[in-house]
């Protein structure tokens, strides 16, 4: 029993290979014995799972990249693809504009 460990688990995006917090990634899974990949946001389905970023960029690459196509994209069901698009749409709709607060730099006369 591992207790007291509260460290954030990082997962790797299959497409861009960036390590990210689980919440920033979308989990997909190929259930054991199945040939098609389905969404599995809560991680409840056991099988060969993988993650991709919640970014149109990574989703597009997943569908276009030759290597990824062979491994993943051809196995995505139309429902899965639609679901992924929805994730992106809902995500971008909620995205608040974050303006970086510029730190007041002291301009010094040299
Ligand atoms: Zn990515």
CSV table of N, CA and C and ligand atoms in Angstrom, one decimal:
chain,number,residue,atom,x,y,z
A,1,UNK,N,0.8,-1.2,0.0
A,1,UNK,CA,0.0,0.0,0.0
A,1,UNK,C,0.9,1.3,0.0
A,2,UNK,N,0.8,2.0,-1.0
A,2,UNK,CA,1.6,3.2,-1.1
A,2,UNK,C,0.7,4.3,-0.6
A,3,UNK,N,1.0,4.9,0.5
A,3,UNK,CA,0.2,6.0,1.0
A,3,UNK,C,1.0,7.3,1.1
A,4,UNK,N,0.3,8.4,1.1
A,4,UNK,CA,1.0,9.7,1.3
A,4,UNK,C,1.7,10.2,0.1
A,5,UNK,N,1.7,9.5,-1.0
A,5,UNK,CA,2.3,10.0,-2.2
A,5,UNK,C,1.3,10.8,-3.0
A,6,UNK,N,1.5,12.0,-3.1
A,6,UNK,CA,0.6,12.9,-3.8
A,6,UNK,C,1.2,13.5,-5.1
A,7,UNK,N,2.3,13.0,-5.5
A,7,UNK,CA,2.9,13.6,-6.7
A,7,UNK,C,2.0,13.5,-7.9
A,8,UNK,N,2.1,14.4,-8.8
A,8,UNK,CA,1.4,14.4,-10.0
A,8,UNK,C,2.0,13.5,-11.0
A,9,UNK,N,1.1,12.7,-11.5
A,9,UNK,CA,1.6,11.7,-12.5
A,9,UNK,C,1.6,12.3,-13.9
A,10,UNK,N,2.7,12.3,-14.5
A,10,UNK,CA,2.9,12.8,-15.8
A,10,UNK,C,2.7,11.7,-16.9
A,11,UNK,N,2.1,12.1,-17.9
A,11,UNK,CA,1.9,11.1,-19.0
A,11,UNK,C,2.5,11.7,-20.3
A,12,UNK,N,2.8,10.8,-21.2
A,12,UNK,CA,3.4,11.3,-22.4
A,12,UNK,C,2.5,11.3,-23.6
A,13,UNK,N,2.4,12.4,-24.3
A,13,UNK,CA,1.6,12.5,-25.5
A,13,UNK,C,2.3,11.6,-26.6
A,14,UNK,N,1.4,10.7,-27.2
A,14,UNK,CA,1.9,9.8,-28.2
A,14,UNK,C,2.4,10.5,-29.4
A,15,UNK,N,1.9,11.7,-29.7
A,15,UNK,CA,2.2,12.4,-30.9
A,15,UNK,C,3.4,13.3,-30.7
A,16,UNK,N,3.4,14.2,-29.8
A,16,UNK,CA,4.6,15.1,-29.6
A,16,UNK,C,5.5,14.7,-28.6
A,17,UNK,N,5.2,13.7,-27.8
A,17,UNK,CA,6.1,13.1,-26.8
A,17,UNK,C,6.4,14.1,-25.6
A,18,UNK,N,5.5,15.0,-25.4
A,18,UNK,CA,5.6,15.9,-24.3
A,18,UNK,C,5.1,15.3,-23.1
A,19,UNK,N,5.7,15.5,-22.0
A,19,UNK,CA,5.2,15.0,-20.7
A,19,UNK,C,4.3,16.0,-20.1
A,20,UNK,N,3.1,15.6,-19.8
A,20,UNK,CA,2.1,16.6,-19.3
A,20,UNK,C,1.3,15.9,-18.2
A,21,UNK,N,0.6,16.8,-17.5
A,21,UNK,CA,-0.3,16.4,-16.5
A,21,UNK,C,-1.4,15.6,-17.1
A,22,UNK,N,-1.9,14.6,-16.5
A,22,UNK,CA,-3.0,13.8,-17.0
A,22,UNK,C,-4.2,14.6,-17.5
A,23,UNK,N,-4.5,15.7,-16.7
A,23,UNK,CA,-5.7,16.5,-17.1
A,23,UNK,C,-5.5,17.2,-18.4
A,24,UNK,N,-4.3,17.4,-18.8
A,24,UNK,CA,-4.0,18.1,-20.1
A,24,UNK,C,-4.1,17.2,-21.3
A,25,UNK,N,-4.2,15.9,-21.0
A,25,UNK,CA,-4.2,15.0,-22.1
A,25,UNK,C,-5.5,14.2,-22.2
A,26,UNK,N,-5.7,13.7,-23.4
A,26,UNK,CA,-6.9,12.9,-23.6
A,26,UNK,C,-6.5,11.4,-23.7
A,27,UNK,N,-7.2,10.6,-22.9
A,27,UNK,CA,-6.8,9.2,-22.9
A,27,UNK,C,-7.7,8.4,-23.9
A,28,UNK,N,-7.0,7.6,-24.7
A,28,UNK,CA,-7.7,6.7,-25.6
A,28,UNK,C,-7.2,5.3,-25.3
A,29,UNK,N,-8.0,4.3,-25.7
A,29,UNK,CA,-7.6,3.0,-25.3
A,29,UNK,C,-8.1,2.0,-26.4
A,30,UNK,N,-7.2,1.0,-26.6
A,30,UNK,CA,-7.6,-0.1,-27.5
A,30,UNK,C,-7.9,-1.3,-26.5
A,31,UNK,N,-9.1,-1.5,-26.3
A,31,UNK,CA,-9.5,-2.6,-25.3
A,31,UNK,C,-8.9,-3.9,-25.7
A,32,UNK,N,-8.5,-4.7,-24.7
A,32,UNK,CA,-7.9,-6.0,-24.9
A,32,UNK,C,-8.8,-6.8,-25.9
A,33,UNK,N,-8.2,-7.3,-27.0
A,33,UNK,CA,-8.9,-8.1,-27.9
A,33,UNK,C,-9.7,-7.3,-29.0
A,34,UNK,N,-9.8,-6.0,-28.8
A,34,UNK,CA,-10.5,-5.2,-29.8
A,34,UNK,C,-9.5,-4.7,-30.9
A,35,UNK,N,-10.1,-4.3,-32.0
A,35,UNK,CA,-9.2,-3.7,-33.1
A,35,UNK,C,-9.3,-2.2,-33.2
A,36,UNK,N,-10.3,-1.7,-32.5
A,36,UNK,CA,-10.5,-0.2,-32.7
A,36,UNK,C,-10.3,0.5,-31.4
A,37,UNK,N,-9.9,1.8,-31.6
A,37,UNK,CA,-9.5,2.6,-30.5
A,37,UNK,C,-10.7,3.5,-30.1
A,38,UNK,N,-11.0,3.5,-28.8
A,38,UNK,CA,-12.1,4.3,-28.3
A,38,UNK,C,-11.7,5.3,-27.2
A,39,UNK,N,-12.4,6.3,-27.0
A,39,UNK,CA,-12.1,7.3,-25.9
A,39,UNK,C,-12.3,6.6,-24.6
A,40,UNK,N,-11.4,7.0,-23.7
A,40,UNK,CA,-11.5,6.4,-22.3
A,40,UNK,C,-11.1,7.5,-21.3
A,41,UNK,N,-11.8,8.6,-21.2
A,41,UNK,CA,-11.4,9.7,-20.4
A,41,UNK,C,-11.2,9.4,-18.9
A,42,UNK,N,-11.9,8.5,-18.4
A,42,UNK,CA,-11.7,8.2,-16.9
A,42,UNK,C,-10.8,7.0,-16.7
A,43,UNK,N,-10.2,6.4,-17.7
A,43,UNK,CA,-9.3,5.4,-17.5
A,43,UNK,C,-9.9,4.1,-17.0
A,44,UNK,N,-11.2,3.9,-17.2
A,44,UNK,CA,-11.9,2.7,-16.7
A,44,UNK,C,-11.7,1.5,-17.5
A,45,UNK,N,-11.3,1.6,-18.8
A,45,UNK,CA,-11.2,0.5,-19.6
A,45,UNK,C,-9.8,0.0,-19.6
A,46,UNK,N,-9.6,-1.3,-19.4
A,46,UNK,CA,-8.3,-1.8,-19.5
A,46,UNK,C,-7.9,-2.3,-20.9
A,47,UNK,N,-6.7,-2.0,-21.3
A,47,UNK,CA,-6.3,-2.4,-22.6
A,47,UNK,C,-5.0,-1.5,-22.9
A,48,UNK,N,-4.7,-1.4,-24.2
A,48,UNK,CA,-3.6,-0.6,-24.6
A,48,UNK,C,-3.9,0.8,-24.7
A,49,UNK,N,-3.6,1.6,-23.7
A,49,UNK,CA,-4.0,3.0,-23.7
A,49,UNK,C,-2.9,3.9,-24.1
A,50,UNK,N,-3.3,5.0,-24.6
A,50,UNK,CA,-2.3,6.1,-24.9
A,50,UNK,C,-3.0,7.4,-24.7
A,51,UNK,N,-2.1,8.4,-24.8
A,51,UNK,CA,-2.6,9.8,-24.5
A,51,UNK,C,-2.2,10.7,-25.6
A,52,UNK,N,-3.0,11.7,-25.9
A,52,UNK,CA,-2.6,12.8,-26.8
A,52,UNK,C,-3.0,14.1,-26.1
A,53,UNK,N,-2.4,15.2,-26.5
A,53,UNK,CA,-2.6,16.5,-26.0
A,53,UNK,C,-4.0,16.9,-26.4
A,54,UNK,N,-4.6,17.8,-25.6
A,54,UNK,CA,-5.9,18.4,-26.0
A,54,UNK,C,-5.6,19.6,-26.9
A,55,UNK,N,-5.0,19.3,-28.0
A,55,UNK,CA,-4.6,20.3,-29.0
A,55,UNK,C,-4.9,19.8,-30.4
A,56,UNK,N,-5.4,20.7,-31.2
A,56,UNK,CA,-5.8,20.4,-32.6
A,56,UNK,C,-4.5,19.9,-33.3
A,57,UNK,N,-3.4,20.5,-32.9
A,57,UNK,CA,-2.1,20.2,-33.5
A,57,UNK,C,-1.8,18.7,-33.4
A,58,UNK,N,-1.9,18.2,-32.2
A,58,UNK,CA,-1.6,16.8,-32.0
A,58,UNK,C,-2.6,15.8,-32.6
A,59,UNK,N,-3.9,16.3,-32.6
A,59,UNK,CA,-4.9,15.5,-33.2
A,59,UNK,C,-4.7,15.4,-34.7
A,60,UNK,N,-4.4,16.5,-35.3
A,60,UNK,CA,-4.2,16.5,-36.7
A,60,UNK,C,-3.0,15.6,-37.1
A,61,UNK,N,-2.0,15.7,-36.3
A,61,UNK,CA,-0.8,14.9,-36.6
A,61,UNK,C,-1.1,13.4,-36.4
A,62,UNK,N,-1.9,13.1,-35.4
A,62,UNK,CA,-2.3,11.7,-35.2
A,62,UNK,C,-3.0,11.2,-36.5
A,63,UNK,N,-3.7,12.0,-37.1
A,63,UNK,CA,-4.5,11.6,-38.3
A,63,UNK,C,-3.7,11.6,-39.6
A,64,UNK,N,-2.6,12.4,-39.6
A,64,UNK,CA,-1.8,12.6,-40.8
A,64,UNK,C,-0.5,11.9,-40.9
A,65,UNK,N,0.2,11.9,-39.7
A,65,UNK,CA,1.5,11.3,-39.7
A,65,UNK,C,1.4,9.8,-40.1
A,66,UNK,N,2.3,9.4,-41.0
A,66,UNK,CA,2.3,8.1,-41.5
A,66,UNK,C,2.5,7.0,-40.4
A,67,UNK,N,3.5,7.2,-39.6
A,67,UNK,CA,3.8,6.2,-38.6
A,67,UNK,C,2.6,6.1,-37.6
A,68,UNK,N,2.1,7.3,-37.2
A,68,UNK,CA,1.0,7.3,-36.3
A,68,UNK,C,-0.3,6.7,-36.9
A,69,UNK,N,-0.5,7.1,-38.1
A,69,UNK,CA,-1.7,6.5,-38.8
A,69,UNK,C,-1.7,5.0,-38.8
A,70,UNK,N,-0.5,4.5,-39.1
A,70,UNK,CA,-0.5,3.0,-39.1
A,70,UNK,C,-0.8,2.4,-37.7
A,71,UNK,N,-0.3,3.0,-36.7
A,71,UNK,CA,-0.4,2.5,-35.3
A,71,UNK,C,-1.8,2.8,-34.7
A,72,UNK,N,-2.3,4.0,-35.0
A,72,UNK,CA,-3.4,4.5,-34.3
A,72,UNK,C,-4.6,5.0,-35.1
A,73,UNK,N,-4.3,5.9,-36.0
A,73,UNK,CA,-5.4,6.6,-36.6
A,73,UNK,C,-6.3,5.7,-37.4
A,74,UNK,N,-5.8,4.7,-38.1
A,74,UNK,CA,-6.6,3.9,-38.9
A,74,UNK,C,-7.6,3.0,-38.0
A,75,UNK,N,-7.3,3.0,-36.8
A,75,UNK,CA,-8.1,2.3,-35.8
A,75,UNK,C,-9.1,3.1,-35.1
A,76,UNK,N,-9.0,4.4,-35.3
A,76,UNK,CA,-10.0,5.3,-34.7
A,76,UNK,C,-11.4,5.1,-35.3
A,77,UNK,N,-12.4,5.0,-34.5
A,77,UNK,CA,-13.7,4.9,-35.1
A,77,UNK,C,-14.2,6.3,-35.4
A,78,UNK,N,-15.1,6.5,-36.3
A,78,UNK,CA,-15.6,7.8,-36.6
A,78,UNK,C,-16.2,8.5,-35.4
A,79,UNK,N,-16.7,7.7,-34.5
A,79,UNK,CA,-17.2,8.2,-33.2
A,79,UNK,C,-16.1,8.8,-32.4
A,80,UNK,N,-15.0,8.1,-32.4
A,80,UNK,CA,-13.8,8.5,-31.6
A,80,UNK,C,-13.3,9.8,-32.2
A,81,UNK,N,-13.2,9.9,-33.5
A,81,UNK,CA,-12.7,11.1,-34.1
A,81,UNK,C,-13.6,12.3,-33.8
A,82,UNK,N,-14.9,12.0,-33.9
A,82,UNK,CA,-15.9,13.1,-33.6
A,82,UNK,C,-15.7,13.5,-32.2
A,83,UNK,N,-15.6,12.5,-31.3
A,83,UNK,CA,-15.5,12.8,-29.9
A,83,UNK,C,-14.2,13.7,-29.6
A,84,UNK,N,-13.1,13.3,-30.3
A,84,UNK,CA,-11.9,14.1,-30.1
A,84,UNK,C,-12.1,15.5,-30.5
A,85,UNK,N,-12.7,15.7,-31.7
A,85,UNK,CA,-13.0,17.1,-32.2
A,85,UNK,C,-13.8,17.9,-31.2
A,86,UNK,N,-14.8,17.2,-30.6
A,86,UNK,CA,-15.6,17.8,-29.6
A,86,UNK,C,-14.8,18.3,-28.4
A,87,UNK,N,-13.9,17.4,-27.9
A,87,UNK,CA,-13.0,17.8,-26.8
A,87,UNK,C,-12.3,19.1,-27.1
A,88,UNK,N,-11.8,19.2,-28.3
A,88,UNK,CA,-11.0,20.4,-28.7
A,88,UNK,C,-11.9,21.6,-28.8
A,89,UNK,N,-13.1,21.4,-29.3
A,89,UNK,CA,-14.0,22.5,-29.5
A,89,UNK,C,-14.4,23.1,-28.1
A,90,UNK,N,-14.8,22.2,-27.2
A,90,UNK,CA,-15.3,22.6,-25.9
A,90,UNK,C,-14.1,23.2,-25.2
A,91,UNK,N,-13.0,22.7,-25.4
A,91,UNK,CA,-11.8,23.2,-24.7
A,91,UNK,C,-11.5,24.7,-25.2
A,92,UNK,N,-11.5,24.9,-26.5
A,92,UNK,CA,-11.1,26.2,-27.0
A,92,UNK,C,-12.2,27.2,-26.6
A,93,UNK,N,-13.5,26.7,-26.5
A,93,UNK,CA,-14.6,27.7,-26.2
A,93,UNK,C,-14.4,28.2,-24.7
A,94,UNK,N,-13.8,27.4,-23.9
A,94,UNK,CA,-13.7,27.8,-22.5
A,94,UNK,C,-12.4,28.5,-22.3
A,95,UNK,N,-11.5,28.4,-23.2
A,95,UNK,CA,-10.2,29.0,-23.0
A,95,UNK,C,-10.3,30.5,-22.8
A,96,UNK,N,-9.9,30.9,-21.6
A,96,UNK,CA,-9.9,32.3,-21.3
A,96,UNK,C,-8.6,33.0,-21.8
A,97,UNK,N,-8.7,34.2,-22.2
A,97,UNK,CA,-7.5,34.8,-22.7
A,97,UNK,C,-6.6,35.2,-21.5
A,98,UNK,N,-5.4,34.6,-21.6
A,98,UNK,CA,-4.5,34.9,-20.5
A,98,UNK,C,-3.5,35.9,-21.1
A,99,UNK,N,-3.5,37.1,-20.5
A,99,UNK,CA,-2.5,38.1,-20.9
A,99,UNK,C,-1.4,38.1,-19.9
A,100,UNK,N,-0.2,37.8,-20.4
A,100,UNK,CA,0.9,37.8,-19.5
A,100,UNK,C,1.2,39.1,-18.9
A,101,UNK,N,1.2,39.1,-17.5
A,101,UNK,CA,1.4,40.3,-16.8
A,101,UNK,C,2.9,40.7,-17.0
A,102,UNK,N,3.1,41.8,-17.6
A,102,UNK,CA,4.5,42.2,-17.8
A,102,UNK,C,5.0,42.8,-16.5
A,103,UNK,N,6.1,42.3,-16.1
A,103,UNK,CA,6.7,42.8,-14.8
A,103,UNK,C,7.3,44.2,-15.1
A,104,UNK,N,7.0,45.0,-14.1
A,104,UNK,CA,7.5,46.4,-14.4
A,104,UNK,C,9.0,46.4,-14.3
A,105,UNK,N,9.6,46.5,-15.4
A,105,UNK,CA,11.1,46.6,-15.4
A,105,UNK,C,11.5,48.0,-15.2
A,106,UNK,N,12.5,48.1,-14.3
A,106,UNK,CA,13.0,49.4,-14.1
A,106,UNK,C,13.9,49.8,-15.2
A,107,UNK,N,13.6,50.9,-15.8
A,107,UNK,CA,14.5,51.3,-16.9
A,107,UNK,C,15.5,52.2,-16.2
A,108,UNK,N,16.7,51.8,-16.4
A,108,UNK,CA,17.8,52.6,-15.8
A,108,UNK,C,18.6,53.2,-16.8
A,109,UNK,N,19.0,54.4,-16.5
A,109,UNK,CA,19.9,55.1,-17.4
A,109,UNK,C,21.3,54.6,-17.2
A,110,UNK,N,21.9,54.2,-18.3
A,110,UNK,CA,23.2,53.7,-18.2
A,110,UNK,C,24.2,54.8,-18.6
B,1,LIG,ZN1,1.0,16.3,-28.0
